[in-house]
Coordinates of C-alpha atoms and ligand atoms in Angstrom, one line a residue:
M1 CA 86.3 128.4 67.1
E2 CA 89.5 130.5 66.1
I3 CA 91.5 127.5 67.3
D4 CA 90.0 124.9 65.5
R5 CA 89.3 127.3 62.3
A6 CA 92.7 128.5 62.0
I7 CA 94.3 124.6 62.3
R8 CA 92.0 123.3 59.8
E9 CA 93.3 126.1 57.8
C10 CA 96.3 125.8 58.2
S11 CA 99.2 123.5 54.8
D12 CA 100.6 122.6 58.5
R13 CA 100.5 119.1 57.8
R14 CA 102.3 117.7 61.0
L15 CA 100.9 120.2 63.3
Q16 CA 97.1 119.8 62.2
T17 CA 98.1 116.0 63.3
K18 CA 99.9 116.8 66.5
Y19 CA 96.6 119.2 67.2
N20 CA 94.4 116.2 66.2
N21 CA 95.8 113.5 68.8
A22 CA 96.2 116.2 71.6
T23 CA 92.0 117.2 71.0
Y24 CA 91.9 114.0 71.0
V25 CA 93.5 112.5 74.4
I26 CA 91.5 116.2 75.7
Q27 CA 88.0 114.6 74.3
R28 CA 88.8 111.0 75.3
A29 CA 90.0 113.0 79.1
L30 CA 86.5 114.6 78.9
A31 CA 84.4 112.3 78.0
L32 CA 85.6 109.4 81.0
Y33 CA 85.3 112.4 83.7
S34 CA 83.1 114.5 84.9
I35 CA 84.0 118.7 83.9
E36 CA 84.2 118.9 87.7
E37 CA 86.2 116.2 88.2
V38 CA 88.9 117.7 85.7
A39 CA 91.7 120.6 86.3
F40 CA 94.4 122.6 84.4
S41 CA 97.8 123.3 85.7
F42 CA 98.1 126.5 84.4
N43 CA 101.1 128.6 84.6
G44 CA 101.8 131.0 82.0
G45 CA 104.3 129.1 80.5
K46 CA 104.2 128.0 76.1
D47 CA 103.3 124.9 77.5
S48 CA 100.9 125.7 79.7
T49 CA 99.3 128.5 76.9
V50 CA 99.4 125.5 74.0
L51 CA 97.1 123.0 75.9
L52 CA 94.5 126.2 77.4
H53 CA 93.8 126.4 73.2
L54 CA 93.6 122.7 73.0
L55 CA 91.6 122.6 75.9
R56 CA 89.2 125.0 75.2
A57 CA 88.7 123.8 71.5
G58 CA 88.8 120.3 73.1
Y59 CA 86.1 121.3 74.9
F60 CA 84.9 123.0 71.6
L61 CA 84.9 119.7 70.1
H62 CA 83.8 117.3 73.0
K63 CA 80.4 119.1 72.8
G64 CA 80.3 118.4 69.5
G65 CA 81.7 121.4 67.8
Q66 CA 78.7 123.6 68.6
N67 CA 78.2 124.9 71.9
S68 CA 76.1 128.1 71.8
A69 CA 78.2 131.1 71.7
N70 CA 80.1 129.2 68.8
G71 CA 83.5 128.7 71.6
D72 CA 82.8 132.2 73.6
L73 CA 86.1 132.9 74.6
K74 CA 84.8 133.0 78.3
D75 CA 82.8 129.6 78.1
F76 CA 85.7 127.7 79.3
P77 CA 84.4 125.5 82.2
I78 CA 87.4 123.4 83.4
G79 CA 89.3 124.5 86.9
T80 CA 92.9 125.7 86.5
I81 CA 95.6 125.7 89.0
Y82 CA 98.2 128.2 89.6
F83 CA 100.9 127.8 92.3
E84 CA 101.9 130.5 92.2
T85 CA 105.4 131.4 94.2
P86 CA 107.3 134.6 94.2
S87 CA 110.1 134.1 92.8
A88 CA 107.9 134.1 89.5
F89 CA 109.1 136.8 87.0
P90 CA 106.7 139.4 87.4
E91 CA 106.2 139.3 83.2
I92 CA 104.8 135.1 83.9
N93 CA 102.5 136.7 87.1
S94 CA 101.0 139.6 85.2
F95 CA 100.5 137.4 82.1
T96 CA 98.9 134.6 83.7
Y97 CA 96.5 136.7 85.0
D98 CA 95.9 138.6 83.0
T99 CA 94.9 135.4 80.5
A100 CA 92.2 134.1 83.3
A101 CA 90.9 137.5 82.5
T102 CA 90.2 136.9 78.7
Y103 CA 89.0 133.3 78.6
G104 CA 87.2 133.6 81.7
L105 CA 89.3 130.9 83.9
Q106 CA 88.7 129.9 87.2
I107 CA 92.2 130.0 89.3
D108 CA 92.8 128.4 91.8
T109 CA 96.4 130.1 93.1
I110 CA 98.7 127.7 95.4
R111 CA 101.0 129.5 97.5
T112 CA 102.4 126.5 98.9
D113 CA 104.2 123.9 97.1
F114 CA 103.0 121.4 94.6
K115 CA 102.3 118.2 96.9
S116 CA 101.2 119.8 100.0
G117 CA 99.3 122.1 97.4
L118 CA 97.7 119.8 95.9
E119 CA 96.9 117.2 98.8
A120 CA 95.0 119.9 100.1
L121 CA 93.3 121.0 96.9
L122 CA 92.2 117.3 96.7
K123 CA 90.3 117.0 99.6
E124 CA 88.4 120.6 99.0
K125 CA 87.0 119.3 95.3
P126 CA 86.5 116.0 93.2
I127 CA 89.8 116.5 91.1
R128 CA 90.4 113.0 89.7
A129 CA 92.0 114.0 86.7
I130 CA 94.9 116.9 86.1
F131 CA 95.6 118.2 82.5
L132 CA 99.4 119.6 82.3
G133 CA 101.5 120.3 79.7
V134 CA 104.4 118.4 80.0
R135 CA 106.4 117.8 76.9
I136 CA 108.4 114.6 76.1
G137 CA 112.2 116.3 76.8
D138 CA 111.4 118.2 80.5
P139 CA 113.2 115.8 82.9
T140 CA 109.8 115.8 84.6
A141 CA 108.4 113.8 81.8
V142 CA 110.8 110.8 81.6
G143 CA 108.2 107.5 82.4
Q144 CA 105.0 109.9 81.4
E145 CA 102.5 108.5 78.5
Q146 CA 99.7 110.6 77.5
F147 CA 97.8 109.4 80.8
S148 CA 100.2 109.1 83.6
P149 CA 98.4 108.2 87.5
S150 CA 100.1 110.2 90.6
S151 CA 103.8 109.0 90.8
P152 CA 104.5 106.9 94.6
G153 CA 103.7 108.9 97.4
W154 CA 101.5 111.9 95.5
P155 CA 98.1 113.1 96.0
A156 CA 96.1 109.9 93.4
F157 CA 95.2 111.3 90.4
M158 CA 96.1 111.1 86.7
R159 CA 97.8 113.6 84.8
V160 CA 96.7 113.4 81.2
N161 CA 99.0 114.9 78.8
P162 CA 97.7 116.1 75.8
I163 CA 101.2 117.4 74.3
L164 CA 104.0 114.3 75.4
D165 CA 105.0 114.5 72.0
W166 CA 105.2 117.7 70.6
S167 CA 108.6 119.2 69.9
Y168 CA 109.6 122.9 70.8
R169 CA 108.7 124.1 66.8
D170 CA 105.1 122.0 67.1
V171 CA 104.2 124.6 70.2
W172 CA 105.3 127.5 67.9
A173 CA 104.0 126.5 64.9
F174 CA 100.8 126.5 67.3
L175 CA 101.7 129.6 68.4
L176 CA 102.1 131.4 65.6
T177 CA 99.5 129.8 63.5
C178 CA 96.5 130.4 65.8
K179 CA 98.0 134.0 66.9
V180 CA 97.4 133.8 70.0
N181 CA 99.3 136.1 72.7
Y182 CA 102.5 134.8 75.3
C183 CA 104.3 135.8 77.5
S184 CA 106.0 138.7 76.6
L185 CA 109.5 137.1 77.9
Y186 CA 109.7 134.6 74.6
D187 CA 109.8 137.6 73.0
Q188 CA 113.0 138.5 74.5
G189 CA 115.0 135.2 74.3
Y190 CA 114.2 133.4 77.4
T191 CA 112.9 129.7 75.7
S192 CA 111.2 127.7 78.6
I193 CA 111.0 129.7 82.1
G194 CA 111.5 128.5 85.8
S195 CA 112.1 130.6 88.4
I196 CA 114.4 134.5 88.5
Y197 CA 116.7 132.6 90.2
D198 CA 117.5 130.1 87.4
T199 CA 116.1 131.6 84.4
V200 CA 118.1 133.8 81.6
P201 CA 117.8 134.4 78.5
N202 CA 119.0 132.1 75.9
S203 CA 122.2 132.8 74.9
L204 CA 121.9 130.6 72.0
L205 CA 119.3 134.1 70.9
S206 CA 121.8 137.1 71.7
I207 CA 122.3 139.3 68.7
G208 CA 125.7 140.3 68.2
D209 CA 128.0 141.3 70.5
S210 CA 125.6 142.2 72.5
S211 CA 125.0 140.3 75.9
D212 CA 121.4 142.0 76.6
K213 CA 119.6 141.9 72.6
F214 CA 118.4 139.0 71.9
K215 CA 115.9 136.9 69.1
P216 CA 112.5 135.8 70.0
A217 CA 112.2 132.9 70.7
Y218 CA 110.4 131.3 68.2
L219 CA 113.7 131.8 65.7
L220 CA 116.1 129.0 68.3
A221 CA 116.9 126.8 65.2
D222 CA 117.6 124.1 67.4
G223 CA 114.9 123.1 70.3
R224 CA 117.1 120.4 72.1
L225 CA 118.8 123.7 73.7
E226 CA 115.9 125.0 74.7
R227 CA 116.5 124.7 78.3
A228 CA 120.1 126.3 77.4
G229 CA 119.0 129.5 79.5
R230 CA 117.6 127.4 82.8
A231 CA 121.0 127.0 85.0
K232 CA 121.2 122.6 85.3
R233 CA 121.5 120.6 88.6
L234 CA 124.4 118.3 89.1
S235 CA 123.0 114.5 89.4
S236 CA 121.7 114.3 92.7
S237 CA 123.4 110.4 93.1
N238 CA 126.4 112.2 93.2
Y239 CA 127.0 115.5 93.8
G240 CA 123.0 117.3 95.6
Q241 CA 121.3 119.7 94.0
R242 CA 124.1 122.6 93.8
P243 CA 123.4 124.8 90.2
V244 CA 126.0 126.2 88.6
D245 CA 126.4 128.4 86.0
S246 CA 124.6 126.6 82.5
N247 CA 128.1 126.2 81.2
G248 CA 128.7 123.8 83.9
L249 CA 132.6 124.8 84.2
G250 CA 132.2 126.0 87.7
S251 CA 131.6 122.4 88.8
L252 CA 134.9 121.5 87.3
D253 CA 138.3 122.6 90.1
L254 CA 134.9 121.1 92.6
H255 CA 135.4 117.8 91.4
K256 CA 139.4 117.5 90.9
N257 CA 139.8 115.4 93.3
S258 CA 136.4 113.1 93.6
M259 CA 136.3 110.0 92.0
L260 CA 133.9 109.4 89.0
T261 CA 132.8 106.1 87.6
A262 CA 132.4 104.6 84.4
S263 CA 131.2 101.0 83.2
I264 CA 132.4 100.3 79.5
I265 CA 129.7 98.0 77.5
A266 CA 130.9 96.0 74.4
V267 CA 127.3 94.1 72.8
G268 CA 128.5 91.6 70.3
D269 CA 128.4 88.1 69.8
E270 CA 131.2 88.0 67.4
F271 CA 133.3 89.5 70.6
L272 CA 131.7 86.1 72.3
F273 CA 132.3 83.7 69.3
G274 CA 136.0 85.2 69.6
T275 CA 135.8 86.0 65.8
V276 CA 136.6 89.5 66.4
E277 CA 139.1 90.5 69.5
D278 CA 138.1 93.6 71.5
Q279 CA 140.3 96.8 71.1
L280 CA 137.8 99.4 71.8
G281 CA 137.2 98.5 75.5
P282 CA 140.4 98.7 76.8
N283 CA 140.9 102.0 74.8
L284 CA 138.7 103.4 76.3
C285 CA 139.0 102.5 79.6
R286 CA 143.1 104.4 79.2
K287 CA 141.1 107.2 77.9
L288 CA 138.5 107.2 80.8
H289 CA 141.5 107.3 83.3
S290 CA 143.2 109.5 81.0
I291 CA 140.7 112.8 82.4
G292 CA 140.8 110.3 85.4
W293 CA 138.1 108.3 85.5
S294 CA 137.8 105.0 87.4
V295 CA 136.5 102.2 85.0
M296 CA 134.3 99.4 87.3
Q297 CA 133.9 97.2 84.7
L298 CA 134.3 95.7 81.4
S299 CA 131.5 93.5 80.0
V300 CA 130.8 91.7 77.0
V301 CA 126.6 90.5 75.9
H302 CA 125.5 89.2 72.7
N303 CA 123.6 91.3 70.6
N304 CA 120.0 90.7 72.3
I305 CA 117.3 92.8 73.7
D306 CA 117.0 91.2 77.0
S307 CA 120.8 90.2 77.7
V308 CA 121.7 94.2 77.2
A309 CA 118.5 95.5 79.4
E310 CA 120.3 93.5 81.4
E311 CA 123.2 94.7 81.3
V312 CA 122.3 98.8 80.9
E313 CA 120.4 97.8 85.1
Q314 CA 122.8 96.6 86.6
K315 CA 125.7 98.9 85.4
K316 CA 123.7 102.0 85.3
S317 CA 124.6 103.3 88.9
S318 CA 127.9 104.4 87.8
D319 CA 128.6 107.7 86.8
M320 CA 129.2 107.2 83.2
V321 CA 127.8 103.7 80.7
F322 CA 129.3 103.5 77.6
I323 CA 128.3 101.0 75.5
Y324 CA 129.3 100.4 71.7
G325 CA 128.1 97.6 69.2
G326 CA 124.6 96.6 67.8
F327 CA 123.7 100.5 66.6
G328 CA 122.2 100.2 62.8
P329 CA 119.5 99.0 60.6
L330 CA 120.3 95.4 61.0
H331 CA 118.0 93.0 63.1
S332 CA 121.4 92.6 65.4
D333 CA 121.2 96.1 66.3
V334 CA 119.7 96.3 69.9
T335 CA 121.1 98.4 71.5
L336 CA 119.2 101.2 71.9
A337 CA 116.3 98.6 72.4
G338 CA 117.6 97.3 75.5
I339 CA 118.9 100.8 76.8
A340 CA 115.2 101.4 76.3
K341 CA 113.9 98.8 78.1
A342 CA 116.4 99.1 81.0
F343 CA 114.6 102.6 81.4
G344 CA 111.5 101.2 81.6
V345 CA 110.9 103.4 78.5
R346 CA 109.7 103.3 74.1
L347 CA 111.9 103.9 71.1
A348 CA 109.4 106.2 69.5
P349 CA 110.5 108.3 66.1
D350 CA 113.3 110.8 67.3
E351 CA 112.2 114.2 63.9
E352 CA 116.1 115.4 64.8
F353 CA 117.9 112.6 64.5
E354 CA 115.8 111.6 61.4
E355 CA 117.5 114.7 59.8
Y356 CA 121.1 113.6 60.2
L357 CA 120.5 110.3 58.7
R358 CA 118.2 111.6 55.8
H359 CA 121.4 114.0 55.3
I360 CA 124.1 111.1 55.2
I361 CA 121.8 108.1 53.8
G362 CA 119.3 109.9 51.9
N363 CA 116.0 108.8 52.8
Q364 CA 116.3 104.7 53.4
C365 CA 116.9 105.7 56.5
T366 CA 112.3 106.9 57.0
G367 CA 111.0 103.4 56.4
D368 CA 107.5 102.9 57.1
R369 CA 108.6 102.7 60.7
N370 CA 111.2 104.8 61.0
E371 CA 113.8 102.3 62.5
M372 CA 116.4 103.7 62.2
A373 CA 115.4 107.3 64.0
Q374 CA 114.0 105.1 66.9
L375 CA 115.4 106.4 70.1
P376 CA 114.3 105.7 73.7
E377 CA 111.4 108.2 74.3
G378 CA 112.3 111.0 76.6
I379 CA 115.6 110.2 78.5
T380 CA 117.8 111.1 75.2
E381 CA 120.2 113.8 74.5
L382 CA 122.1 113.9 71.1
L383 CA 125.2 115.2 70.9
H384 CA 126.1 116.9 67.7
H385 CA 129.7 118.3 67.3
D386 CA 130.9 119.2 63.8
K387 CA 132.9 116.6 63.6
L388 CA 130.5 114.3 63.7
S389 CA 128.0 113.5 60.7
V390 CA 125.8 111.5 63.3
P391 CA 125.3 113.1 66.9
L392 CA 126.3 111.3 70.1
I393 CA 123.9 109.6 72.1
K394 CA 123.5 109.9 75.8
C395 CA 120.4 108.4 77.3
Q396 CA 120.7 108.9 80.8
N397 CA 124.4 108.2 81.9
V398 CA 124.7 106.0 79.4
I399 CA 126.6 107.3 75.7
V400 CA 126.1 105.2 72.9
L401 CA 129.3 104.9 71.4
T402 CA 128.5 104.4 66.8
A403 CA 132.6 103.8 67.0
T404 CA 133.3 100.4 64.9
N405 CA 137.0 100.7 64.9
V406 CA 140.0 102.4 67.6
L407 CA 140.4 106.1 64.5
E408 CA 136.3 106.1 65.0
L409 CA 136.9 105.9 68.9
E410 CA 139.9 108.8 68.5
K411 CA 136.9 110.7 67.1
E412 CA 134.1 110.1 69.0
W413 CA 136.1 110.3 72.1
D414 CA 137.5 113.6 71.3
C415 CA 134.9 115.1 70.4
L416 CA 133.2 114.2 74.0
V417 CA 135.9 115.7 76.0
E418 CA 135.6 119.5 73.3
L419 CA 132.0 118.8 74.3
T420 CA 132.3 118.6 77.9
K421 CA 133.7 122.5 77.8
S422 CA 130.1 123.4 76.6
N423 CA 128.2 121.9 79.0
D424 CA 128.3 119.4 82.4
L425 CA 129.1 116.3 80.3
L426 CA 131.6 114.2 81.3
T427 CA 133.8 116.0 83.8
L428 CA 137.3 116.3 83.5
L429 CA 139.4 115.1 86.8
E430 CA 142.6 115.2 87.7
P431 CA 144.3 112.3 85.5
Y432 CA 145.8 109.1 86.7
V433 CA 149.6 108.8 86.7
S434 CA 151.4 105.7 86.4
K435 CA 154.5 103.9 87.4
Q436 CA 155.6 100.5 86.7
V437 CA 158.4 98.7 88.0
M438 CA 160.0 94.6 87.2
T439 CA 161.4 92.3 89.2
N440 CA 162.3 88.7 89.4
L441 CA 161.9 88.2 92.8
S442 CA 158.7 85.7 93.2
D443 CA 155.4 85.7 94.0
V444 CA 156.5 84.0 97.6
E445 CA 158.9 87.2 98.8
I446 CA 157.3 89.9 97.5
A447 CA 153.8 88.6 98.7
Q448 CA 154.1 90.3 102.4
P449 CA 155.9 94.0 101.7
L450 CA 153.7 94.2 99.2
S451 CA 151.0 94.0 101.7
K452 CA 152.4 96.3 104.0
L453 CA 153.5 99.1 101.1
C454 CA 149.3 98.9 100.0
L455 CA 148.3 99.9 103.8
E456 CA 150.9 102.6 103.5
F457 CA 149.5 104.1 101.1
P458 CA 145.6 103.5 101.0
D459 CA 145.2 106.3 98.3
L460 CA 147.2 104.4 95.9
H461 CA 145.9 101.7 93.4
I462 CA 149.0 98.5 93.9
G463 CA 148.8 95.7 91.1
C464 CA 150.8 93.0 89.7
Y465 CA 150.9 91.5 86.7
R466 CA 153.2 89.7 85.4
T467 CA 153.5 88.4 81.1
T468 CA 155.2 84.8 81.4
R469 CA 154.9 82.1 84.6
Y470 CA 158.7 82.3 86.1
G471 CA 159.6 85.3 83.6
S472 CA 159.3 88.9 85.9
L473 CA 156.6 90.3 87.3
V474 CA 155.1 94.0 87.1
V475 CA 154.4 95.9 89.4
S476 CA 152.2 98.7 88.7
L477 CA 151.4 102.1 90.7
K478 CA 148.6 103.8 89.9
G479 CA 147.1 107.4 92.0
K480 CA 146.6 111.4 90.3
D481 CA 150.0 112.6 92.6
Q482 CA 153.0 111.7 91.1
E483 CA 155.2 112.6 94.2
R484 CA 153.4 110.0 95.6
L485 CA 153.9 106.8 93.4
E486 CA 157.6 107.8 93.7
S487 CA 157.6 107.5 97.5
A488 CA 155.7 104.3 97.1
A489 CA 158.2 102.7 94.5
K490 CA 160.8 103.7 96.8
S491 CA 159.1 102.1 100.1
L492 CA 158.8 98.8 97.8
E493 CA 162.4 99.2 96.8
K494 CA 163.8 99.9 100.2
K495 CA 161.8 96.1 102.0
F496 CA 164.7 94.4 99.8
Q497 CA 168.4 94.4 98.0
P498 CA 169.3 97.8 96.0
G499 CA 168.9 97.0 92.5
A500 CA 166.1 94.2 92.8
F501 CA 163.4 96.5 90.8
K502 CA 164.0 98.1 87.1
E503 CA 162.0 100.8 86.2
M504 CA 159.2 100.3 83.0
N505 CA 158.3 103.1 80.4
Ligands
FMN1 C1 99.6 119.7 88.3 C2 101.2 119.4 89.2 C3 101.3 117.3 89.3 C4 102.4 116.9 88.9 N1 102.0 115.3 89.6 C5 102.9 114.6 90.0 C6 103.5 113.5 90.2 O1 103.0 112.8 90.0 N2 105.1 113.6 90.7 C7 105.8 113.9 90.2 O2 107.5 113.4 91.0 N3 105.6 115.0 90.4 C8 104.8 115.6 89.9 N4 105.0 117.2 89.0 C9 105.8 117.5 90.1 C10 106.7 118.1 88.4 O3 106.9 117.4 88.1 C11 107.7 119.0 88.5 O4 108.6 118.7 89.9 C12 107.3 120.6 88.9 O5 107.3 120.7 87.2 C13 108.6 121.1 88.8 O6 110.0 121.5 88.8 P1 110.8 121.9 88.7 O7 111.6 121.0 90.1 O8 111.6 122.4 88.1 O9 110.1 123.9 89.7 C14 103.3 118.1 89.2 C15 103.3 119.5 89.5 C16 102.4 119.8 88.7 C17 102.2 121.5 89.2
ATP2 N1 103.5 127.0 88.6 C1 102.9 126.2 88.1 N2 101.8 126.1 88.2 C2 100.6 125.4 87.6 N3 101.2 124.2 86.8 C3 102.5 124.5 87.2 C4 104.0 125.1 86.8 N4 104.4 125.0 87.3 C5 104.6 123.7 86.3 N5 102.8 123.1 86.2 C6 102.5 122.8 84.9 O1 104.6 121.9 84.3 C7 103.8 121.9 83.1 C8 105.3 122.2 82.7 O2 106.2 122.6 83.1 P1 107.4 123.7 82.1 O3 107.9 124.3 82.7 O4 108.3 122.6 81.2 O5 106.7 124.3 80.8 P2 105.5 125.7 80.8 O6 106.3 126.5 81.3 O7 104.3 125.4 79.7 O8 106.8 125.9 79.3 P3 109.1 126.9 79.7 O9 108.8 125.4 78.9 O10 108.3 127.5 78.4 O11 108.6 126.8 81.9 C9 103.1 123.6 82.6 O12 102.9 123.3 81.3 C10 101.6 123.3 83.7 O13 101.1 122.5 83.4
MG3 MG1 107.9 127.0 82.7

């Protein structure tokens, strides 16, 4: 069987391991379900092309490695489903049907949406398990395992994901080593293919200045940028499902005056014992205000997985959560494990992150369990910046800052803001401005007029604080419009004798 032979004869140990694991998953599925009970979801994309050949090899191995025609090209008995839409690329359509003809796939073409299509199909056929080319890193992979029951609300079947743990590089190593055909769009710079409306060639592969010439997909050096040619969706909790251009800048003006919230979590027994004073939290609050974000909460938790998990769980409804402390190889460094627990995923070795660690601390990071290079699986994105020796880690809407002091924080923050210019990481809003006035009026004298002021200026945050119990009182006005602050300050002054308030810097 040509695929099995090509892999066994190649010198790529990693690819051999991935192949063995994937064909093992396929053989397990074929042992659990009869051939009529399984189906293959094929759409002509690179991942499903890899899966097609793995299924051919897995079926061959399942049959004892010697089925009659020795892996005959057309010996493929697994029913195949293709959801065809008018918005598919013509190249994808023709590749899908050409491949079906070459390998004898029995294709059921479905022209409705996934869910209702599967409902109808499962009523008609005894299908119990469906093979998918989903990979960790795909937005739909979050929380999935190699065998994952379909989600609640979907018809009942087992999703079987044999290449869940394959990287972008693994996919191309397999297709090139096996010398199999793949859709021609991948040779024109497309690296992940959705519909004609949301997919363009990956600009990281463009040749020179020309905007219409691209290198082939297998030359993309950084697999994490596989989806750079796909239009992004803003998170539905914030803005609905409106697509924006892939640099995300289109969204900036739109959200100038919207409200975005952040929560900050400091992890460290040292803060709670009072041994060390947290300086990063207040600093981060100021930075977030400077880009117009509102900070909802700044909390401190112990170096304990459950404490971190509980806090992240509670705070993850903020638009963004920033967490620092508890990051590294020590027994107390549990922050990433806590985040993984909060999102219900595992910690798994991350090849790319390991590479960075190796550069700065040599091979020590790659002990038996690769502990330092383990990141929450399927929800993690590494944020690179030339000025950072190790990328920042983002797990869904939780950003892990590795800074241990204010200087390091400044550097990480500047990088984050710069990165925002090339992706829609942190939407930059109209910054908060503030005005503070000081008075010797007593709390009792000022209480009622201040309450009235709050009603007059509901768009401003009006707060008061003292630095001594019997000294001056500071009234702090915060908002996004300097003129409104000035009017509020004037209105307050008018309520008292002239000279009752002194402006502070
Ligand atoms: C065979 C098959 C099974 C699927 N099963 C599920 C499922 O159980 N739960 C789910 O949320 N989505 C399921 N999906 C939908 C995918 O997760 C995802 O929404 C789909 O691949 C479309 O991605 P897109 O929205 O980027 O086009 C399934 C899709 C296919 C083709
Ligand atoms: N229209 C479809 N018809 C059938 N299966 C589909 C369809 N869309 C997605 N799938 C299934 O979901 C898997 C993941 O889709 P995804 O788009 O991430 O991968 P791909 O299309 O194979 O490769 P690429 O990432 O390059 O687009 C596919 O491998 C396939 O199993
Ligand atoms: Mg695709």
